[in-house]
């Protein structure tokens, strides 16, 4: 049942999962949004959060649906004319994604904060649209005090502005376009060598079932070792060397055995796996700065050591 639910979610949010991954999707589904005012601008903003699947939202709006709303807001209905705009917008937005929880408060934000000063504390983000300056200052002060991100949106026909108000926001989750796996094939650690020697010392001794379950990294390591012995202990570097590694891998196939996907994986990984593990340029620069700083501290400690020794107080 859990697997079915996970698969259903992957199908539903396939495109965005490719963009920000499962971790980003989980963060979105845990988010609670407070939308102040149900204007056309605010409903379009919230629509773009409901579709990708935020956890829940609450609309705070004391207005009722008017004729003007029917002409510019896709998320109001004529049947709600004269009724709560917050209720109408909440109902129609929830129809876009049944997995999102929606709620509304049919009061102005000033009234809500007067009766419930801590109302905004439970939200992960607040979006204020078409809000007068006095109420906006009140909301901004609460959000700043509680460290709640605030997005201020105001539109004037075809013009408008957007302000993002938050103390600090860090994103340390890169998604490199061409990530190269670090399999340590050219410099395998001692533990990996020992594991391969003990479990896969001889492929000929393995049964067909065991051979079919050999990790492809094992084939790569063994092929590189075989190539290295035949080439004076060197490492494969050129395209020609990699072609020779592929030939060795092809030689591991067993006649009449079809379940050799692991060898196919090993051959497919030759171009990316046969690289020495080196830190990225940005990380190498960071390490260089750290080493320089450590050297400075060591020099300072060495220079100050006689003084420290002379001023030391012997225990009595």
PDB file of C-alpha atoms in Angstrom:
ATOM      1  CA  UNK A   1       0.000   0.000   0.000  1.00  0.00           C
ATOM      2  CA  UNK A   2       2.849   2.409   0.874  1.00  0.00           C
ATOM      3  CA  UNK A   3       4.622   1.595  -2.384  1.00  0.00           C
ATOM      4  CA  UNK A   4       1.428   2.272  -4.340  1.00  0.00           C
ATOM      5  CA  UNK A   5       1.064   5.658  -2.640  1.00  0.00           C
ATOM      6  CA  UNK A   6       4.682   6.560  -3.384  1.00  0.00           C
ATOM      7  CA  UNK A   7       4.290   5.537  -7.023  1.00  0.00           C
ATOM      8  CA  UNK A   8       1.095   7.571  -7.320  1.00  0.00           C
ATOM      9  CA  UNK A   9       2.869  10.630  -5.938  1.00  0.00           C
ATOM     10  CA  UNK A  10       5.777  10.170  -8.345  1.00  0.00           C
ATOM     11  CA  UNK A  11       3.374  10.081 -11.280  1.00  0.00           C
ATOM     12  CA  UNK A  12       1.428  13.086 -10.024  1.00  0.00           C
ATOM     13  CA  UNK A  13       4.465  15.290  -9.350  1.00  0.00           C
ATOM     14  CA  UNK A  14       6.903  13.782 -11.858  1.00  0.00           C
ATOM     15  CA  UNK A  15       8.124  17.019 -13.469  1.00  0.00           C
ATOM     16  CA  UNK A  16       8.746  18.946 -10.281  1.00  0.00           C
ATOM     17  CA  UNK A  17      10.423  15.973  -8.589  1.00  0.00           C
ATOM     18  CA  UNK A  18      12.978  16.137 -11.380  1.00  0.00           C
ATOM     19  CA  UNK A  19      13.556  19.786 -10.474  1.00  0.00           C
ATOM     20  CA  UNK A  20      13.827  19.801  -6.677  1.00  0.00           C
ATOM     21  CA  UNK A  21      13.836  16.110  -5.769  1.00  0.00           C
ATOM     22  CA  UNK A  22      11.966  14.212  -3.072  1.00  0.00           C
ATOM     23  CA  UNK A  23      13.518  16.316  -0.311  1.00  0.00           C
ATOM     24  CA  UNK A  24      12.193  19.526  -1.853  1.00  0.00           C
ATOM     25  CA  UNK A  25       8.772  17.988  -2.387  1.00  0.00           C
ATOM     26  CA  UNK A  26       8.655  16.845   1.244  1.00  0.00           C
ATOM     27  CA  UNK A  27       9.521  20.380   2.392  1.00  0.00           C
ATOM     28  CA  UNK A  28       6.709  21.762   0.244  1.00  0.00           C
ATOM     29  CA  UNK A  29       4.181  19.259   1.583  1.00  0.00           C
ATOM     30  CA  UNK A  30       5.102  20.235   5.142  1.00  0.00           C
ATOM     31  CA  UNK A  31       4.586  23.935   4.412  1.00  0.00           C
ATOM     32  CA  UNK A  32       1.616  25.879   5.710  1.00  0.00           C
ATOM     33  CA  UNK A  33       0.762  29.085   3.817  1.00  0.00           C
ATOM     34  CA  UNK A  34      -1.283  32.030   5.023  1.00  0.00           C
ATOM     35  CA  UNK A  35      -2.754  34.101   2.173  1.00  0.00           C
ATOM     36  CA  UNK A  36      -4.082  37.512   3.132  1.00  0.00           C
ATOM     37  CA  UNK A  37      -6.879  38.694   0.806  1.00  0.00           C
ATOM     38  CA  UNK A  38      -8.491  36.641  -1.940  1.00  0.00           C
ATOM     39  CA  UNK A  39      -7.909  39.056  -4.808  1.00  0.00           C
ATOM     40  CA  UNK A  40      -7.167  37.997  -8.376  1.00  0.00           C
ATOM     41  CA  UNK A  41      -3.438  38.442  -7.791  1.00  0.00           C
ATOM     42  CA  UNK A  42      -3.441  36.390  -4.608  1.00  0.00           C
ATOM     43  CA  UNK A  43      -5.481  33.513  -6.022  1.00  0.00           C
ATOM     44  CA  UNK A  44      -3.161  33.195  -9.037  1.00  0.00           C
ATOM     45  CA  UNK A  45      -0.200  33.196  -6.649  1.00  0.00           C
ATOM     46  CA  UNK A  46      -1.719  30.513  -4.445  1.00  0.00           C
ATOM     47  CA  UNK A  47      -2.739  28.454  -7.482  1.00  0.00           C
ATOM     48  CA  UNK A  48       0.942  28.051  -8.345  1.00  0.00           C
ATOM     49  CA  UNK A  49       1.543  26.582  -4.887  1.00  0.00           C
ATOM     50  CA  UNK A  50      -1.538  24.362  -4.733  1.00  0.00           C
ATOM     51  CA  UNK A  51      -0.789  22.648  -8.042  1.00  0.00           C
ATOM     52  CA  UNK A  52       2.685  21.390  -6.988  1.00  0.00           C
ATOM     53  CA  UNK A  53       1.257  20.245  -3.658  1.00  0.00           C
ATOM     54  CA  UNK A  54       1.838  22.458  -0.629  1.00  0.00           C
ATOM     55  CA  UNK A  55       0.684  20.954   2.636  1.00  0.00           C
ATOM     56  CA  UNK A  56      -2.102  23.366   3.538  1.00  0.00           C
ATOM     57  CA  UNK A  57      -3.210  26.954   3.154  1.00  0.00           C
ATOM     58  CA  UNK A  58      -5.462  29.369   4.974  1.00  0.00           C
ATOM     59  CA  UNK A  59      -7.065  32.388   3.278  1.00  0.00           C
ATOM     60  CA  UNK A  60      -7.814  35.421   5.448  1.00  0.00           C
ATOM     61  CA  UNK A  61     -10.264  37.761   3.723  1.00  0.00           C
ATOM     62  CA  UNK A  62     -13.198  39.717   5.107  1.00  0.00           C
ATOM     63  CA  UNK A  63     -14.531  40.773   1.682  1.00  0.00           C
ATOM     64  CA  UNK A  64     -17.521  39.333  -0.158  1.00  0.00           C
ATOM     65  CA  UNK A  65     -17.660  38.378  -3.828  1.00  0.00           C
ATOM     66  CA  UNK A  66     -18.575  41.439  -5.916  1.00  0.00           C
ATOM     67  CA  UNK A  67     -19.313  42.099  -9.586  1.00  0.00           C
ATOM     68  CA  UNK A  68     -15.729  43.348  -9.986  1.00  0.00           C
ATOM     69  CA  UNK A  69     -14.396  39.993  -8.743  1.00  0.00           C
ATOM     70  CA  UNK A  70     -16.422  38.136 -11.377  1.00  0.00           C
ATOM     71  CA  UNK A  71     -14.633  40.115 -14.071  1.00  0.00           C
ATOM     72  CA  UNK A  72     -11.022  39.555 -12.992  1.00  0.00           C
ATOM     73  CA  UNK A  73     -10.800  36.548 -10.678  1.00  0.00           C
ATOM     74  CA  UNK A  74     -10.970  33.029 -12.115  1.00  0.00           C
ATOM     75  CA  UNK A  75     -11.468  31.564  -8.640  1.00  0.00           C
ATOM     76  CA  UNK A  76     -14.845  33.103  -7.828  1.00  0.00           C
ATOM     77  CA  UNK A  77     -18.232  31.936  -9.003  1.00  0.00           C
ATOM     78  CA  UNK A  78     -21.419  33.846  -9.704  1.00  0.00           C
ATOM     79  CA  UNK A  79     -23.295  31.613  -7.290  1.00  0.00           C
ATOM     80  CA  UNK A  80     -21.138  33.096  -4.491  1.00  0.00           C
ATOM     81  CA  UNK A  81     -22.069  36.708  -5.328  1.00  0.00           C
ATOM     82  CA  UNK A  82     -22.494  38.547  -2.023  1.00  0.00           C
ATOM     83  CA  UNK A  83     -21.022  35.628  -0.063  1.00  0.00           C
ATOM     84  CA  UNK A  84     -17.621  35.196   1.560  1.00  0.00           C
ATOM     85  CA  UNK A  85     -14.835  35.569  -0.996  1.00  0.00           C
ATOM     86  CA  UNK A  86     -12.481  33.546   1.206  1.00  0.00           C
ATOM     87  CA  UNK A  87     -14.898  30.592   1.217  1.00  0.00           C
ATOM     88  CA  UNK A  88     -15.419  30.714  -2.551  1.00  0.00           C
ATOM     89  CA  UNK A  89     -11.713  30.963  -3.390  1.00  0.00           C
ATOM     90  CA  UNK A  90     -10.820  28.172  -0.946  1.00  0.00           C
ATOM     91  CA  UNK A  91     -13.384  25.805  -2.455  1.00  0.00           C
ATOM     92  CA  UNK A  92     -12.308  26.381  -6.063  1.00  0.00           C
ATOM     93  CA  UNK A  93      -8.578  26.243  -5.312  1.00  0.00           C
ATOM     94  CA  UNK A  94      -8.958  22.933  -3.502  1.00  0.00           C
ATOM     95  CA  UNK A  95     -10.518  21.462  -6.627  1.00  0.00           C
ATOM     96  CA  UNK A  96      -7.108  21.825  -8.319  1.00  0.00           C
ATOM     97  CA  UNK A  97      -5.428  19.391  -5.940  1.00  0.00           C
ATOM     98  CA  UNK A  98      -7.383  17.143  -3.600  1.00  0.00           C
ATOM     99  CA  UNK A  99      -4.229  16.365  -1.625  1.00  0.00           C
ATOM    100  CA  UNK A 100      -3.911  19.956  -0.340  1.00  0.00           C
ATOM    101  CA  UNK A 101      -5.766  21.034   2.786  1.00  0.00           C
ATOM    102  CA  UNK A 102      -7.534  24.386   2.625  1.00  0.00           C
ATOM    103  CA  UNK A 103      -9.158  26.613   5.231  1.00  0.00           C
ATOM    104  CA  UNK A 104     -10.426  30.176   5.365  1.00  0.00           C
ATOM    105  CA  UNK A 105     -11.199  32.970   7.816  1.00  0.00           C
ATOM    106  CA  UNK A 106     -13.891  35.423   6.679  1.00  0.00           C
ATOM    107  CA  UNK A 107     -12.444  38.401   8.541  1.00  0.00           C
ATOM    108  CA  UNK A 108      -9.979  41.176   7.785  1.00  0.00           C
ATOM    109  CA  UNK A 109      -6.464  40.466   8.999  1.00  0.00           C
ATOM    110  CA  UNK A 110      -6.626  43.420  11.404  1.00  0.00           C
ATOM    111  CA  UNK A 111      -9.669  41.903  13.102  1.00  0.00           C
ATOM    112  CA  UNK A 112      -8.028  38.481  13.270  1.00  0.00           C
ATOM    113  CA  UNK A 113      -4.844  39.827  14.853  1.00  0.00           C
ATOM    114  CA  UNK A 114      -6.802  41.916  17.312  1.00  0.00           C
ATOM    115  CA  UNK A 115      -8.677  38.871  18.627  1.00  0.00           C
ATOM    116  CA  UNK A 116      -5.838  36.352  18.065  1.00  0.00           C
ATOM    117  CA  UNK A 117      -2.424  38.063  18.193  1.00  0.00           C
ATOM    118  CA  UNK A 118      -0.622  34.726  17.720  1.00  0.00           C
ATOM    119  CA  UNK A 119      -2.604  33.740  14.616  1.00  0.00           C
ATOM    120  CA  UNK A 120       0.333  33.935  12.209  1.00  0.00           C
ATOM    121  CA  UNK A 121       2.740  31.960  14.408  1.00  0.00           C
ATOM    122  CA  UNK A 122       1.797  28.549  13.012  1.00  0.00           C
ATOM    123  CA  UNK A 123       2.470  29.373   9.351  1.00  0.00           C
ATOM    124  CA  UNK A 124       5.649  28.677   7.426  1.00  0.00           C
ATOM    125  CA  UNK A 125       5.150  31.608   5.066  1.00  0.00           C
ATOM    126  CA  UNK A 126       2.758  34.557   4.755  1.00  0.00           C
ATOM    127  CA  UNK A 127       1.664  36.063   1.429  1.00  0.00           C
ATOM    128  CA  UNK A 128       0.060  39.495   1.703  1.00  0.00           C
ATOM    129  CA  UNK A 129      -1.661  40.912  -1.375  1.00  0.00           C
ATOM    130  CA  UNK A 130      -3.379  44.235  -1.965  1.00  0.00           C
ATOM    131  CA  UNK A 131      -2.923  45.039   1.722  1.00  0.00           C
ATOM    132  CA  UNK A 132      -3.150  48.667   2.962  1.00  0.00           C
ATOM    133  CA  UNK A 133       0.028  50.136   4.478  1.00  0.00           C
ATOM    134  CA  UNK A 134      -1.207  50.104   8.091  1.00  0.00           C
ATOM    135  CA  UNK A 135      -2.173  46.434   8.094  1.00  0.00           C
ATOM    136  CA  UNK A 136       0.956  45.562   6.111  1.00  0.00           C
ATOM    137  CA  UNK A 137       3.197  47.171   8.721  1.00  0.00           C
ATOM    138  CA  UNK A 138       1.429  45.206  11.443  1.00  0.00           C
ATOM    139  CA  UNK A 139       1.819  41.895   9.596  1.00  0.00           C
ATOM    140  CA  UNK A 140       5.450  42.642   8.672  1.00  0.00           C
ATOM    141  CA  UNK A 141       6.345  43.396  12.300  1.00  0.00           C
ATOM    142  CA  UNK A 142       4.866  40.078  13.478  1.00  0.00           C
ATOM    143  CA  UNK A 143       6.586  38.095  10.728  1.00  0.00           C
ATOM    144  CA  UNK A 144       9.941  39.765  11.432  1.00  0.00           C
ATOM    145  CA  UNK A 145       9.638  39.048  15.146  1.00  0.00           C
ATOM    146  CA  UNK A 146       8.710  35.386  14.538  1.00  0.00           C
ATOM    147  CA  UNK A 147      11.200  34.910  11.644  1.00  0.00           C
ATOM    148  CA  UNK A 148       8.364  34.010   9.262  1.00  0.00           C
ATOM    149  CA  UNK A 149       9.101  34.712   5.573  1.00  0.00           C
ATOM    150  CA  UNK A 150       6.752  37.352   4.174  1.00  0.00           C
ATOM    151  CA  UNK A 151       5.953  37.915   0.497  1.00  0.00           C
ATOM    152  CA  UNK A 152       4.260  41.216  -0.313  1.00  0.00           C
ATOM    153  CA  UNK A 153       2.463  41.438  -3.653  1.00  0.00           C
ATOM    154  CA  UNK A 154       0.549  44.436  -5.006  1.00  0.00           C
ATOM    155  CA  UNK A 155      -0.778  44.894  -8.522  1.00  0.00           C
ATOM    156  CA  UNK A 156      -2.098  47.939 -10.357  1.00  0.00           C
ATOM    157  CA  UNK A 157      -3.592  46.716 -13.625  1.00  0.00           C
ATOM    158  CA  UNK A 158      -0.647  45.605 -15.765  1.00  0.00           C
ATOM    159  CA  UNK A 159       1.883  46.889 -13.224  1.00  0.00           C
ATOM    160  CA  UNK A 160       2.803  45.757  -9.755  1.00  0.00           C
ATOM    161  CA  UNK A 161       5.576  44.870  -7.340  1.00  0.00           C
ATOM    162  CA  UNK A 162       6.733  41.947  -5.259  1.00  0.00           C
ATOM    163  CA  UNK A 163       8.830  42.131  -2.115  1.00  0.00           C
ATOM    164  CA  UNK A 164      10.396  39.231  -0.266  1.00  0.00           C
ATOM    165  CA  UNK A 165      10.944  39.989   3.408  1.00  0.00           C
ATOM    166  CA  UNK A 166      13.092  37.515   5.346  1.00  0.00           C
ATOM    167  CA  UNK A 167      16.157  37.662   7.520  1.00  0.00           C
ATOM    168  CA  UNK A 168      18.288  35.034   5.812  1.00  0.00           C
ATOM    169  CA  UNK A 169      17.673  32.121   3.476  1.00  0.00           C
ATOM    170  CA  UNK A 170      20.357  29.601   2.582  1.00  0.00           C
ATOM    171  CA  UNK A 171      20.097  26.882  -0.047  1.00  0.00           C
ATOM    172  CA  UNK A 172      22.898  24.333   0.137  1.00  0.00           C
ATOM    173  CA  UNK A 173      21.525  21.637  -2.104  1.00  0.00           C
ATOM    174  CA  UNK A 174      23.029  21.763  -5.566  1.00  0.00           C
ATOM    175  CA  UNK A 175      21.742  19.660  -8.425  1.00  0.00           C
ATOM    176  CA  UNK A 176      24.705  19.366 -10.811  1.00  0.00           C
ATOM    177  CA  UNK A 177      23.736  18.801 -14.426  1.00  0.00           C
ATOM    178  CA  UNK A 178      26.406  16.165 -15.071  1.00  0.00           C
ATOM    179  CA  UNK A 179      27.282  14.562 -11.767  1.00  0.00           C
ATOM    180  CA  UNK A 180      30.147  12.068 -11.977  1.00  0.00           C
ATOM    181  CA  UNK A 181      29.882   9.190  -9.460  1.00  0.00           C
ATOM    182  CA  UNK A 182      32.914   8.746  -7.237  1.00  0.00           C
ATOM    183  CA  UNK A 183      33.315   4.965  -7.259  1.00  0.00           C
ATOM    184  CA  UNK A 184      37.054   4.994  -6.382  1.00  0.00           C
ATOM    185  CA  UNK A 185      37.740   2.435  -9.100  1.00  0.00           C
ATOM    186  CA  UNK A 186      41.251   3.762  -9.783  1.00  0.00           C
ATOM    187  CA  UNK A 187      42.045   4.128  -6.086  1.00  0.00           C
ATOM    188  CA  UNK A 188      39.897   1.613  -4.203  1.00  0.00           C
ATOM    189  CA  UNK A 189      40.188   1.714  -0.407  1.00  0.00           C
ATOM    190  CA  UNK A 190      41.766  -1.228   1.371  1.00  0.00           C
ATOM    191  CA  UNK A 191      38.403  -2.404   2.697  1.00  0.00           C
ATOM    192  CA  UNK A 192      36.969  -2.609  -0.823  1.00  0.00           C
ATOM    193  CA  UNK A 193      40.013  -4.537  -2.059  1.00  0.00           C
ATOM    194  CA  UNK A 194      39.697  -6.978   0.835  1.00  0.00           C
ATOM    195  CA  UNK A 195      35.977  -7.438   0.199  1.00  0.00           C
ATOM    196  CA  UNK A 196      36.512  -8.186  -3.490  1.00  0.00           C
ATOM    197  CA  UNK A 197      39.389 -10.574  -2.752  1.00  0.00           C
ATOM    198  CA  UNK A 198      37.369 -12.516  -0.196  1.00  0.00           C
ATOM    199  CA  UNK A 199      34.059 -12.679  -2.060  1.00  0.00           C
ATOM    200  CA  UNK A 200      35.009 -12.479  -5.723  1.00  0.00           C
ATOM    201  CA  UNK A 201      38.581 -13.725  -5.915  1.00  0.00           C
ATOM    202  CA  UNK A 202      37.691 -15.974  -8.853  1.00  0.00           C
ATOM    203  CA  UNK A 203      34.683 -15.415 -11.085  1.00  0.00           C
ATOM    204  CA  UNK A 204      35.001 -18.999 -12.346  1.00  0.00           C
ATOM    205  CA  UNK A 205      34.188 -20.314  -8.868  1.00  0.00           C
ATOM    206  CA  UNK A 206      30.829 -18.504  -8.783  1.00  0.00           C
ATOM    207  CA  UNK A 207      27.567 -20.133  -9.725  1.00  0.00           C
ATOM    208  CA  UNK A 208      25.485 -18.511 -12.460  1.00  0.00           C
ATOM    209  CA  UNK A 209      23.129 -17.037  -9.829  1.00  0.00           C
ATOM    210  CA  UNK A 210      26.053 -15.621  -7.851  1.00  0.00           C
ATOM    211  CA  UNK A 211      27.699 -14.270 -11.001  1.00  0.00           C
ATOM    212  CA  UNK A 212      24.482 -12.484 -11.981  1.00  0.00           C
ATOM    213  CA  UNK A 213      24.498 -10.620  -8.643  1.00  0.00           C
ATOM    214  CA  UNK A 214      28.110  -9.428  -8.685  1.00  0.00           C
ATOM    215  CA  UNK A 215      28.053  -5.594  -8.288  1.00  0.00           C
ATOM    216  CA  UNK A 216      29.256  -3.910 -11.452  1.00  0.00           C
ATOM    217  CA  UNK A 217      31.851  -1.941  -9.450  1.00  0.00           C
ATOM    218  CA  UNK A 218      33.557  -5.264  -8.708  1.00  0.00           C
ATOM    219  CA  UNK A 219      33.906  -5.950 -12.425  1.00  0.00           C
ATOM    220  CA  UNK A 220      35.365  -2.490 -12.945  1.00  0.00           C
ATOM    221  CA  UNK A 221      37.930  -2.864 -10.167  1.00  0.00           C
ATOM    222  CA  UNK A 222      38.965  -6.315 -11.356  1.00  0.00           C
ATOM    223  CA  UNK A 223      39.245  -5.141 -14.977  1.00  0.00           C
ATOM    224  CA  UNK A 224      41.409  -2.164 -13.989  1.00  0.00           C
ATOM    225  CA  UNK A 225      43.667  -4.415 -11.893  1.00  0.00           C
ATOM    226  CA  UNK A 226      44.034  -6.825 -14.823  1.00  0.00           C
ATOM    227  CA  UNK A 227      44.831  -3.975 -17.221  1.00  0.00           C
ATOM    228  CA  UNK A 228      47.296  -2.456 -14.752  1.00  0.00           C
ATOM    229  CA  UNK A 229      49.223  -5.740 -14.391  1.00  0.00           C
ATOM    230  CA  UNK A 230      49.547  -5.934 -18.150  1.00  0.00           C
ATOM    231  CA  UNK A 231      50.750  -2.340 -18.445  1.00  0.00           C
ATOM    232  CA  UNK A 232      53.489  -2.048 -15.854  1.00  0.00           C
ATOM    233  CA  UNK A 233      51.256  -1.017 -12.961  1.00  0.00           C
ATOM    234  CA  UNK A 234      49.967   2.140 -14.680  1.00  0.00           C
ATOM    235  CA  UNK A 235      46.470   3.582 -14.632  1.00  0.00           C
ATOM    236  CA  UNK A 236      44.174   3.828 -17.670  1.00  0.00           C
ATOM    237  CA  UNK A 237      44.019   7.449 -18.794  1.00  0.00           C
ATOM    238  CA  UNK A 238      43.351   7.710 -22.508  1.00  0.00           C
ATOM    239  CA  UNK A 239      40.381   6.786 -24.650  1.00  0.00           C
ATOM    240  CA  UNK A 240      42.360   3.842 -26.030  1.00  0.00           C
ATOM    241  CA  UNK A 241      42.995   2.604 -22.499  1.00  0.00           C
ATOM    242  CA  UNK A 242      39.279   2.706 -21.776  1.00  0.00           C
ATOM    243  CA  UNK A 243      38.551   0.731 -24.933  1.00  0.00           C
ATOM    244  CA  UNK A 244      40.940  -1.927 -23.661  1.00  0.00           C
ATOM    245  CA  UNK A 245      39.118  -1.983 -20.315  1.00  0.00           C
ATOM    246  CA  UNK A 246      35.842  -2.582 -22.173  1.00  0.00           C
ATOM    247  CA  UNK A 247      37.397  -5.522 -23.991  1.00  0.00           C
ATOM    248  CA  UNK A 248      38.417  -7.013 -20.635  1.00  0.00           C
ATOM    249  CA  UNK A 249      34.903  -6.550 -19.312  1.00  0.00           C
ATOM    250  CA  UNK A 250      33.416  -8.205 -22.362  1.00  0.00           C
ATOM    251  CA  UNK A 251      35.705 -11.138 -21.646  1.00  0.00           C
ATOM    252  CA  UNK A 252      34.004 -11.673 -18.293  1.00  0.00           C
ATOM    253  CA  UNK A 253      30.728 -12.669 -19.954  1.00  0.00           C
ATOM    254  CA  UNK A 254      29.708 -16.311 -19.669  1.00  0.00           C
ATOM    255  CA  UNK A 255      28.719 -18.178 -22.802  1.00  0.00           C
ATOM    256  CA  UNK A 256      25.013 -18.886 -22.937  1.00  0.00           C
ATOM    257  CA  UNK A 257      24.222 -16.696 -19.924  1.00  0.00           C
ATOM    258  CA  UNK A 258      21.759 -13.886 -20.618  1.00  0.00           C
ATOM    259  CA  UNK A 259      21.549 -12.301 -17.148  1.00  0.00           C
ATOM    260  CA  UNK A 260      24.649 -10.117 -17.495  1.00  0.00           C
ATOM    261  CA  UNK A 261      23.149  -6.693 -16.876  1.00  0.00           C
ATOM    262  CA  UNK A 262      25.872  -6.048 -14.293  1.00  0.00           C
ATOM    263  CA  UNK A 263      28.539  -6.327 -16.991  1.00  0.00           C
ATOM    264  CA  UNK A 264      26.497  -4.005 -19.222  1.00  0.00           C
ATOM    265  CA  UNK A 265      26.414  -1.500 -16.344  1.00  0.00           C
ATOM    266  CA  UNK A 266      30.179  -1.793 -15.875  1.00  0.00           C
ATOM    267  CA  UNK A 267      30.820  -1.173 -19.575  1.00  0.00           C
ATOM    268  CA  UNK A 268      28.456   1.796 -19.543  1.00  0.00           C
ATOM    269  CA  UNK A 269      30.269   3.303 -16.547  1.00  0.00           C
ATOM    270  CA  UNK A 270      33.787   3.114 -17.971  1.00  0.00           C
ATOM    271  CA  UNK A 271      33.868   6.702 -19.227  1.00  0.00           C
ATOM    272  CA  UNK A 272      32.777   8.247 -15.922  1.00  0.00           C
ATOM    273  CA  UNK A 273      34.105   5.757 -13.364  1.00  0.00           C
ATOM    274  CA  UNK A 274      37.748   5.659 -14.468  1.00  0.00           C
ATOM    275  CA  UNK A 275      38.699   8.982 -12.913  1.00  0.00           C
ATOM    276  CA  UNK A 276      40.777   9.743  -9.853  1.00  0.00           C
ATOM    277  CA  UNK A 277      38.772  11.067  -6.892  1.00  0.00           C
ATOM    278  CA  UNK A 278      39.525  14.798  -6.714  1.00  0.00           C
ATOM    279  CA  UNK A 279      37.594  17.547  -4.921  1.00  0.00           C
ATOM    280  CA  UNK A 280      35.737  20.128  -6.964  1.00  0.00           C
ATOM    281  CA  UNK A 281      37.476  23.449  -7.600  1.00  0.00           C
ATOM    282  CA  UNK A 282      35.293  25.299  -5.084  1.00  0.00           C
ATOM    283  CA  UNK A 283      35.945  22.682  -2.403  1.00  0.00           C
ATOM    284  CA  UNK A 284      39.671  22.622  -3.166  1.00  0.00           C
ATOM    285  CA  UNK A 285      39.792  26.415  -2.758  1.00  0.00           C
ATOM    286  CA  UNK A 286      38.002  26.117   0.578  1.00  0.00           C
ATOM    287  CA  UNK A 287      40.497  23.480   1.776  1.00  0.00           C
ATOM    288  CA  UNK A 288      43.386  25.697   0.658  1.00  0.00           C
ATOM    289  CA  UNK A 289      42.042  28.598   2.716  1.00  0.00           C
ATOM    290  CA  UNK A 290      41.569  26.302   5.705  1.00  0.00           C
ATOM    291  CA  UNK A 291      45.133  24.975   5.424  1.00  0.00           C
ATOM    292  CA  UNK A 292      46.495  28.517   5.149  1.00  0.00           C
ATOM    293  CA  UNK A 293      44.573  29.541   8.240  1.00  0.00           C
ATOM    294  CA  UNK A 294      45.808  26.498  10.180  1.00  0.00           C
ATOM    295  CA  UNK A 295      49.368  27.357   9.159  1.00  0.00           C
ATOM    296  CA  UNK A 296      48.897  30.920  10.403  1.00  0.00           C
ATOM    297  CA  UNK A 297      47.567  29.675  13.742  1.00  0.00           C
ATOM    298  CA  UNK A 298      50.459  27.229  14.052  1.00  0.00           C
ATOM    299  CA  UNK A 299      52.954  30.017  13.345  1.00  0.00           C
ATOM    300  CA  UNK A 300      51.293  32.268  15.919  1.00  0.00           C
ATOM    301  CA  UNK A 301      51.304  29.477  18.498  1.00  0.00           C
ATOM    302  CA  UNK A 302      54.984  28.712  17.803  1.00  0.00           C
ATOM    303  CA  UNK A 303      55.938  32.376  18.076  1.00  0.00           C
ATOM    304  CA  UNK A 304      54.084  32.745  21.343  1.00  0.00           C
ATOM    305  CA  UNK A 305      55.242  29.490  22.926  1.00  0.00           C
ATOM    306  CA  UNK A 306      58.368  30.960  24.707  1.00  0.00           C
ATOM    307  CA  UNK A 307      56.241  33.687  26.221  1.00  0.00           C
ATOM    308  CA  UNK A 308      53.667  31.172  27.323  1.00  0.00           C
ATOM    309  CA  UNK A 309      56.397  28.963  28.797  1.00  0.00           C
ATOM    310  CA  UNK A 310      58.040  31.842  30.670  1.00  0.00           C
ATOM    311  CA  UNK A 311      54.745  33.101  32.067  1.00  0.00           C
ATOM    312  CA  UNK A 312      53.545  29.679  33.131  1.00  0.00           C
ATOM    313  CA  UNK A 313      52.867  29.283  36.846  1.00  0.00           C
ATOM    314  CA  UNK A 314      54.153  26.101  38.402  1.00  0.00           C
ATOM    315  CA  UNK A 315      51.740  24.313  40.704  1.00  0.00           C
ATOM    316  CA  UNK A 316      52.562  24.622  44.381  1.00  0.00           C
TER     317      UNK A 316
END
